[in-house]
Amino acid sequence: MNETMKYTRNTKSLLFMSFLLIVVLVISSCDTNETQTVATFSELVMADEFDTDGAPNSAIWNYDIGDGTANGLPAGWGNGELQYYTDRSDNVTVQNGVLIITAKEESFGNSDYTSARLLTKGKFEQTYGRFEARIRLPNGKGLWPAFWLLGDDSNGTEIWPQIGEIDIMEYVGDEPSTVFGTVHGPGYAGGESVSKSYKLDNDRFDNRFHIFGIEWGPDYINWYVDDVLYNQLTPEDVPGEWVFNRGPFYIILNVAVGGALPGNPNEETVFPQTMLVDYIRVYKNSNN
Amino acid sequence: MKNIKFTYTKTYILIGCMLMTLLGCERELSEEAVFAKFPTTAEIYIDDPVGLTDQFFRSFDPAAGANVNGFGVDSNTFYEGSSSIRIDVPASNDPDGNFIGGIFEDRGAGRNLTGYDALTFWGLGTTSGTVEVGFGTDFDRPETDPSFAVSTVVQMTSGWKKYVVPIPDPSKLIQETGMFFFAAGGFDPLGDGPNGNEIAWTFWIDELKFEKLGTVSQPRPIAFSGQDIAIQTFTGSEINIVAQGLTIKYDVDGENLEVSGAPAYFNFVSSNTDVAIVNQFGIASVIGEGTTEITTELAGVKALGSLAVSSSGALPLAPVPMRPATNVKSIYSDAYTADTGSDFNPGFGGSTTETTEVGAPGELVQIYTNNNFTGIIFDNTVDASTLTHLHVDLYTNEPGTNVNIQIRDIGVNGEIETNIFTGFPDGDDKDKRFTAAGLTVGAWTSVDIPLDGDLATQKNNLGAIILAGGPDFILDNIYFYKE
């Protein structure tokens, strides 16, 4: 997810890299070095299990409303997105133990689609830790759900990409077996962001729940899906300042529709589409 | 101390009793109660047929035009291994039959396919011709047994490509004998529709098997072509839900595809079973007066589209035509052989009409619902130069129903030409217009329309009957005749 620029990916090289990494991981896992520091993000500091029906817990969640213009962005949240975000129960609700974000096709506020974007800005922010959610993703061309973190803007004194962005999970609905994790920072934002995709073998992200998370500590971020760690980024991996050793960052959950990255919905895209979130949990390093 | 020991002993005895009880509960099901287990063999053709009948390929009936010459195995062209299935599709003018197709059957009692989610194969073609492929078809299956046939149309390419045919609900396939089905006709290089100029071509199929892909999306069932439609009908009528547009959409790895699945995969629900019931073949039988909504599910997913049925009770039969057949050229009647086939659903742009044929054999009628304008388009023109009238029987439940009937002669050029501004015939077309007004509610009204006016001198190329207004009525016994 990026706030202001177009976005491209080189899927082939990402795939190749992911194969290499898996090979490396398999080899290194046979060779546990007893002196390595194992981060144990085991102390739960925030969790929303979405067990109370109705509107999401207002002690944790805020909403972005509209098409981005109220946030000082061009309409479409800077990405040509087509949805109008609302906090109506039509677009965001908790039912049967899951958070449901629903993207609908309807005329609303000069937009053709509605959806929701929840954020913990000002309510829960943290530097480092393990951020994890169990999610079932929507399906279809033009759907662009995400689970991501943005750095606090120090009351507007800092702007993106200097504030830093960690995309724990992004996905486009016409590639139902692939997610990607990304960082944006100064010199590596939007189309230049540092990203890696993870493709499920013989499975999909829209048929059942999967777990998406990062382990984030000083000078590193690890991305995982279910029980597979598929990427690690460190300051050496980004062509600019590593802006992730300062914080804090807040959490965003959203379903975007259309725009430069996923493309727009086509006649095969079925609405409404839902992203279901079973839980979101944040841990911190128990050694801290 | 003694007391404590005693307590332990009691506990042991209690646990022992519980164990014995638990063990006592565990007994094998009798042989009669155990489901027969059928083999789960996935492969159909790899380099040889796998577990298929000795016959391997069973063609469709040559008497119906199936060409049996083009089926074989090719050890020069294959995707993997040492051979593939090669199918030479005949040209449309091939005297030995203008299409090729048939099925592969399991040589045993059938296979358990519940662990798979798709039929897959690799294909290659000499042209970008299309092939209908699927599984679940068995020529020997009694008609009373439900079929789990699935089919889709795929387009071949000049390079090997993997094709996927999703299984709509694998849990239903505990004993399937129909392993593969295909049918293909000549390639139409001009793309000008089926007109006899289609050429012969060849395609190959390899690595044909069932697979558990995991990349097949949930099914998106679509009934009634995705529409919420309403029909007015009567007790004793039947509605074929399959014929009303029943299909399933999927995406596989993000690529959209559509398959048609047999009605036995679906669960049809009637909200009021005193009005209509639906059987496993997707036939809704209207059994009483009132309203009901028919919805459809597939593997727990509700289909897009529904049918609201409103039954007015028993429909009286239309008067039986008494004119001698020699004086009649029939368009639609159970009393006469039709002079030509006709399209009762021409799908005119802007038309809101729903047309459904219902009734028991010999008592069929055409029900028009929500008609603004539609037509009955004759497949071949009718020469009525020696005939004098058009007869139509109309029935309605709505007071004030008026139906405008326009008999159209389409001239020697064979095209329906209508002035888009006036709606009147254009070019070499002529018509006669008649409004059937003041119809009796709840009874049949017979009208006999003279072929006069503009048709008096031109009625040798009658091509259509246009129907405007209504909006809800029933037609039967539509025929031209001589006084």
Short mmCIF file of C-alpha atoms in Angstrom, two decimals, chain A residues 32-257:
data_model
loop_
_atom_site.label_atom_id
_atom_site.label_comp_id
_atom_site.label_asym_id
_atom_site.label_seq_id
_atom_site.Cartn_x
_atom_site.Cartn_y
_atom_site.Cartn_z
CA THR A 32 21.20 -23.68 14.55
CA ASN A 33 23.90 -21.51 15.98
CA GLU A 34 23.70 -21.58 19.75
CA THR A 35 25.04 -18.06 20.07
CA GLN A 36 22.38 -16.41 17.88
CA THR A 37 19.90 -14.11 19.54
CA VAL A 38 16.41 -15.45 19.20
CA ALA A 39 13.83 -12.73 19.49
CA THR A 40 10.83 -13.97 21.37
CA PHE A 41 7.93 -11.64 20.79
CA SER A 42 5.82 -13.47 23.31
CA GLU A 43 4.32 -10.76 25.45
CA LEU A 44 0.89 -9.89 24.15
CA VAL A 45 0.34 -6.14 24.36
CA MET A 46 -2.74 -5.67 22.21
CA ALA A 47 -5.29 -8.01 20.75
CA ASP A 48 -8.66 -7.64 19.11
CA GLU A 49 -10.32 -11.03 18.78
CA PHE A 50 -13.49 -9.44 17.32
CA ASP A 51 -15.72 -11.37 19.68
CA THR A 52 -18.35 -8.65 20.25
CA ASP A 53 -20.91 -8.21 17.48
CA GLY A 54 -21.51 -4.73 16.16
CA ALA A 55 -19.17 -1.86 15.45
CA PRO A 56 -15.46 -2.54 16.05
CA ASN A 57 -14.04 -1.60 19.45
CA SER A 58 -13.73 2.21 19.44
CA ALA A 59 -10.97 2.04 22.05
CA ILE A 60 -8.74 0.52 19.33
CA TRP A 61 -10.05 1.63 15.94
CA ASN A 62 -10.52 4.88 14.03
CA TYR A 63 -11.69 5.20 10.43
CA ASP A 64 -10.50 7.01 7.37
CA ILE A 65 -13.58 8.36 5.60
CA GLY A 66 -14.06 9.41 2.01
CA ASP A 67 -11.96 9.31 -1.13
CA GLY A 68 -8.72 10.69 0.32
CA THR A 69 -9.34 14.37 -0.40
CA ALA A 70 -10.18 15.00 3.26
CA ASN A 71 -6.75 13.55 4.09
CA GLY A 72 -5.05 15.98 1.72
CA LEU A 73 -4.60 13.41 -1.04
CA PRO A 74 -5.91 13.43 -4.61
CA ALA A 75 -9.25 11.61 -4.94
CA GLY A 76 -8.48 7.89 -4.98
CA TRP A 77 -6.02 8.04 -2.09
CA GLY A 78 -3.22 8.95 -4.51
CA ASN A 79 -3.47 5.55 -6.20
CA GLY A 80 -6.50 6.02 -8.43
CA GLU A 81 -8.59 3.90 -6.08
CA LEU A 82 -12.33 3.92 -6.75
CA GLN A 83 -13.87 3.39 -3.34
CA TYR A 84 -15.39 5.78 -0.84
CA TYR A 85 -14.52 4.68 2.69
CA THR A 86 -17.27 4.80 5.29
CA ASP A 87 -17.74 3.60 8.85
CA ARG A 88 -21.27 2.32 8.15
CA SER A 89 -22.11 -1.22 9.24
CA ASP A 90 -22.65 -1.97 5.54
CA ASN A 91 -18.90 -1.62 5.12
CA VAL A 92 -17.49 -2.55 8.51
CA THR A 93 -18.96 -4.71 11.23
CA VAL A 94 -18.12 -7.47 13.66
CA GLN A 95 -20.24 -10.60 13.36
CA ASN A 96 -19.79 -14.15 14.59
CA GLY A 97 -16.31 -13.55 15.89
CA VAL A 98 -14.85 -11.89 12.83
CA LEU A 99 -14.32 -8.35 11.60
CA ILE A 100 -15.99 -8.00 8.20
CA ILE A 101 -14.84 -5.27 5.82
CA THR A 102 -17.22 -5.24 2.87
CA ALA A 103 -16.49 -3.64 -0.49
CA LYS A 104 -19.77 -2.84 -2.22
CA GLU A 105 -20.64 -1.63 -5.67
CA GLU A 106 -22.91 1.37 -5.06
CA SER A 107 -23.06 5.02 -5.87
CA PHE A 108 -21.86 6.95 -2.84
CA GLY A 109 -20.17 10.35 -2.48
CA ASN A 110 -19.22 10.57 -6.18
CA SER A 111 -17.71 7.08 -6.05
CA ASP A 112 -18.99 3.83 -7.53
CA TYR A 113 -17.84 1.66 -4.66
CA THR A 114 -17.77 1.79 -0.88
CA SER A 115 -15.50 0.05 1.57
CA ALA A 116 -13.77 0.66 4.89
CA ARG A 117 -10.36 1.50 6.24
CA LEU A 118 -9.67 1.04 9.97
CA LEU A 119 -6.64 2.41 11.72
CA THR A 120 -5.27 2.51 15.25
CA LYS A 121 -3.66 5.94 14.88
CA GLY A 122 -3.61 7.71 18.23
CA LYS A 123 -5.13 4.67 19.94
CA PHE A 124 -2.54 1.98 19.57
CA GLU A 125 0.96 2.66 18.27
CA GLN A 126 4.14 0.73 18.90
CA THR A 127 7.74 0.45 17.83
CA TYR A 128 8.95 -3.10 17.14
CA GLY A 129 7.14 -6.28 17.93
CA ARG A 130 5.22 -9.02 16.28
CA PHE A 131 2.13 -7.84 14.42
CA GLU A 132 -0.10 -10.67 13.33
CA ALA A 133 -3.61 -11.13 11.91
CA ARG A 134 -5.64 -14.08 10.73
CA ILE A 135 -7.48 -13.08 7.59
CA ARG A 136 -9.58 -14.50 4.78
CA LEU A 137 -9.17 -12.35 1.71
CA PRO A 138 -11.69 -11.31 -0.96
CA ASN A 139 -11.62 -12.41 -4.58
CA GLY A 140 -11.78 -10.82 -8.00
CA LYS A 141 -10.09 -8.35 -10.30
CA GLY A 142 -9.76 -4.91 -8.74
CA LEU A 143 -9.87 -5.95 -5.08
CA TRP A 144 -6.86 -4.70 -3.11
CA PRO A 145 -6.97 -5.54 0.60
CA ALA A 146 -4.12 -4.77 2.97
CA PHE A 147 -2.87 -5.14 6.52
CA TRP A 148 -0.15 -2.55 7.05
CA LEU A 149 1.63 -0.11 9.35
CA LEU A 150 2.37 3.58 8.96
CA GLY A 151 4.84 5.57 11.02
CA ASP A 152 3.44 8.30 13.22
CA ASP A 153 3.73 11.69 11.49
CA SER A 154 4.63 13.58 14.68
CA ASN A 155 1.50 15.72 14.43
CA GLY A 156 1.98 16.38 10.75
CA THR A 157 5.59 17.53 10.98
CA GLU A 158 6.79 14.56 8.94
CA ILE A 159 5.37 13.22 5.74
CA TRP A 160 5.31 9.99 3.80
CA PRO A 161 7.59 8.31 2.87
CA GLN A 162 9.87 9.71 5.58
CA ILE A 163 7.47 8.37 8.22
CA GLY A 164 7.95 4.84 6.89
CA GLU A 165 5.43 2.26 5.80
CA ILE A 166 5.50 -1.47 6.48
CA ASP A 167 3.03 -3.49 4.42
CA ILE A 168 2.58 -6.72 6.30
CA MET A 169 0.20 -8.12 3.71
CA GLU A 170 -1.07 -6.87 0.38
CA TYR A 171 -2.89 -8.86 -2.27
CA VAL A 172 -4.69 -8.29 -5.55
CA GLY A 173 -7.88 -10.26 -6.07
CA ASP A 174 -7.04 -11.69 -9.47
CA GLU A 175 -3.92 -13.41 -8.10
CA PRO A 176 -5.64 -15.37 -5.34
CA SER A 177 -2.60 -17.42 -4.28
CA THR A 178 -0.09 -14.58 -3.90
CA VAL A 179 0.51 -11.96 -1.21
CA PHE A 180 3.36 -9.52 -0.85
CA GLY A 181 5.16 -7.70 1.93
CA THR A 182 6.80 -4.34 1.37
CA VAL A 183 8.59 -1.40 2.96
CA HIS A 184 8.41 2.19 1.79
CA GLY A 185 10.86 4.84 2.98
CA PRO A 186 12.83 7.82 1.70
CA GLY A 187 14.39 6.81 -1.63
CA TYR A 188 12.43 3.61 -1.86
CA ALA A 189 8.74 4.50 -2.00
CA GLY A 190 5.89 3.71 -4.35
CA GLY A 191 7.22 2.02 -7.46
CA GLU A 192 10.71 1.91 -5.94
CA SER A 193 9.59 0.23 -2.75
CA VAL A 194 11.29 -2.93 -1.55
CA SER A 195 8.90 -5.81 -1.84
CA LYS A 196 8.68 -9.54 -1.97
CA SER A 197 5.81 -11.83 -2.82
CA TYR A 198 4.85 -15.19 -1.41
CA LYS A 199 2.84 -17.67 -3.42
CA LEU A 200 0.94 -20.54 -1.89
CA ASP A 201 1.40 -23.93 -3.48
CA ASN A 202 -1.93 -25.61 -4.22
CA ASP A 203 -3.93 -23.22 -2.08
CA ARG A 204 -5.59 -19.81 -2.15
CA PHE A 205 -5.98 -16.88 0.20
CA ASP A 206 -9.69 -16.39 -0.48
CA ASN A 207 -10.92 -19.90 0.35
CA ARG A 208 -9.90 -19.96 4.00
CA PHE A 209 -8.11 -18.05 6.72
CA HIS A 210 -4.35 -17.57 6.72
CA ILE A 211 -2.04 -15.89 9.21
CA PHE A 212 -0.02 -12.88 8.13
CA GLY A 213 2.62 -11.26 10.28
CA ILE A 214 5.90 -9.54 10.78
CA GLU A 215 8.58 -9.80 13.44
CA TRP A 216 10.08 -6.37 13.66
CA GLY A 217 13.09 -5.44 15.72
CA PRO A 218 16.07 -3.08 15.59
CA ASP A 219 17.49 -3.24 12.04
CA TYR A 220 15.28 -6.03 10.77
CA ILE A 221 11.77 -6.94 9.69
CA ASN A 222 10.76 -10.56 9.05
CA TRP A 223 7.61 -11.41 7.05
CA TYR A 224 5.70 -14.63 7.48
CA VAL A 225 2.56 -16.34 6.18
CA ASP A 226 1.18 -19.15 8.32
CA ASP A 227 4.31 -21.03 9.44
CA VAL A 228 6.54 -19.86 6.58
CA LEU A 229 9.04 -17.05 7.08
CA TYR A 230 9.50 -15.75 3.55
CA ASN A 231 11.51 -12.57 3.80
CA GLN A 232 13.81 -10.54 5.98
CA LEU A 233 14.81 -6.96 5.29
CA THR A 234 17.61 -5.08 7.05
CA PRO A 235 19.13 -1.63 6.49
CA GLU A 236 21.48 -3.15 3.88
CA ASP A 237 18.48 -4.15 1.75
CA VAL A 238 17.01 -0.67 1.28
CA PRO A 239 18.53 2.05 -0.94
CA GLY A 240 17.90 4.84 1.55
CA GLU A 241 17.52 5.65 5.17
CA TRP A 242 16.18 2.82 7.37
CA VAL A 243 13.29 4.63 9.02
CA PHE A 244 12.05 1.68 11.04
CA ASN A 245 14.19 2.09 14.13
CA ARG A 246 12.09 4.99 15.23
CA GLY A 247 8.47 4.97 15.88
CA PRO A 248 5.89 4.38 16.79
CA PHE A 249 3.79 2.88 13.97
CA TYR A 250 0.04 2.33 13.84
CA ILE A 251 -2.01 -0.41 12.19
CA ILE A 252 -4.29 -0.11 9.15
CA LEU A 253 -6.75 -2.66 7.76
CA ASN A 254 -8.54 -1.84 4.52
CA VAL A 255 -10.02 -3.12 1.28
CA ALA A 256 -9.37 -0.83 -1.68
CA VAL A 257 -11.13 -1.19 -5.02
#
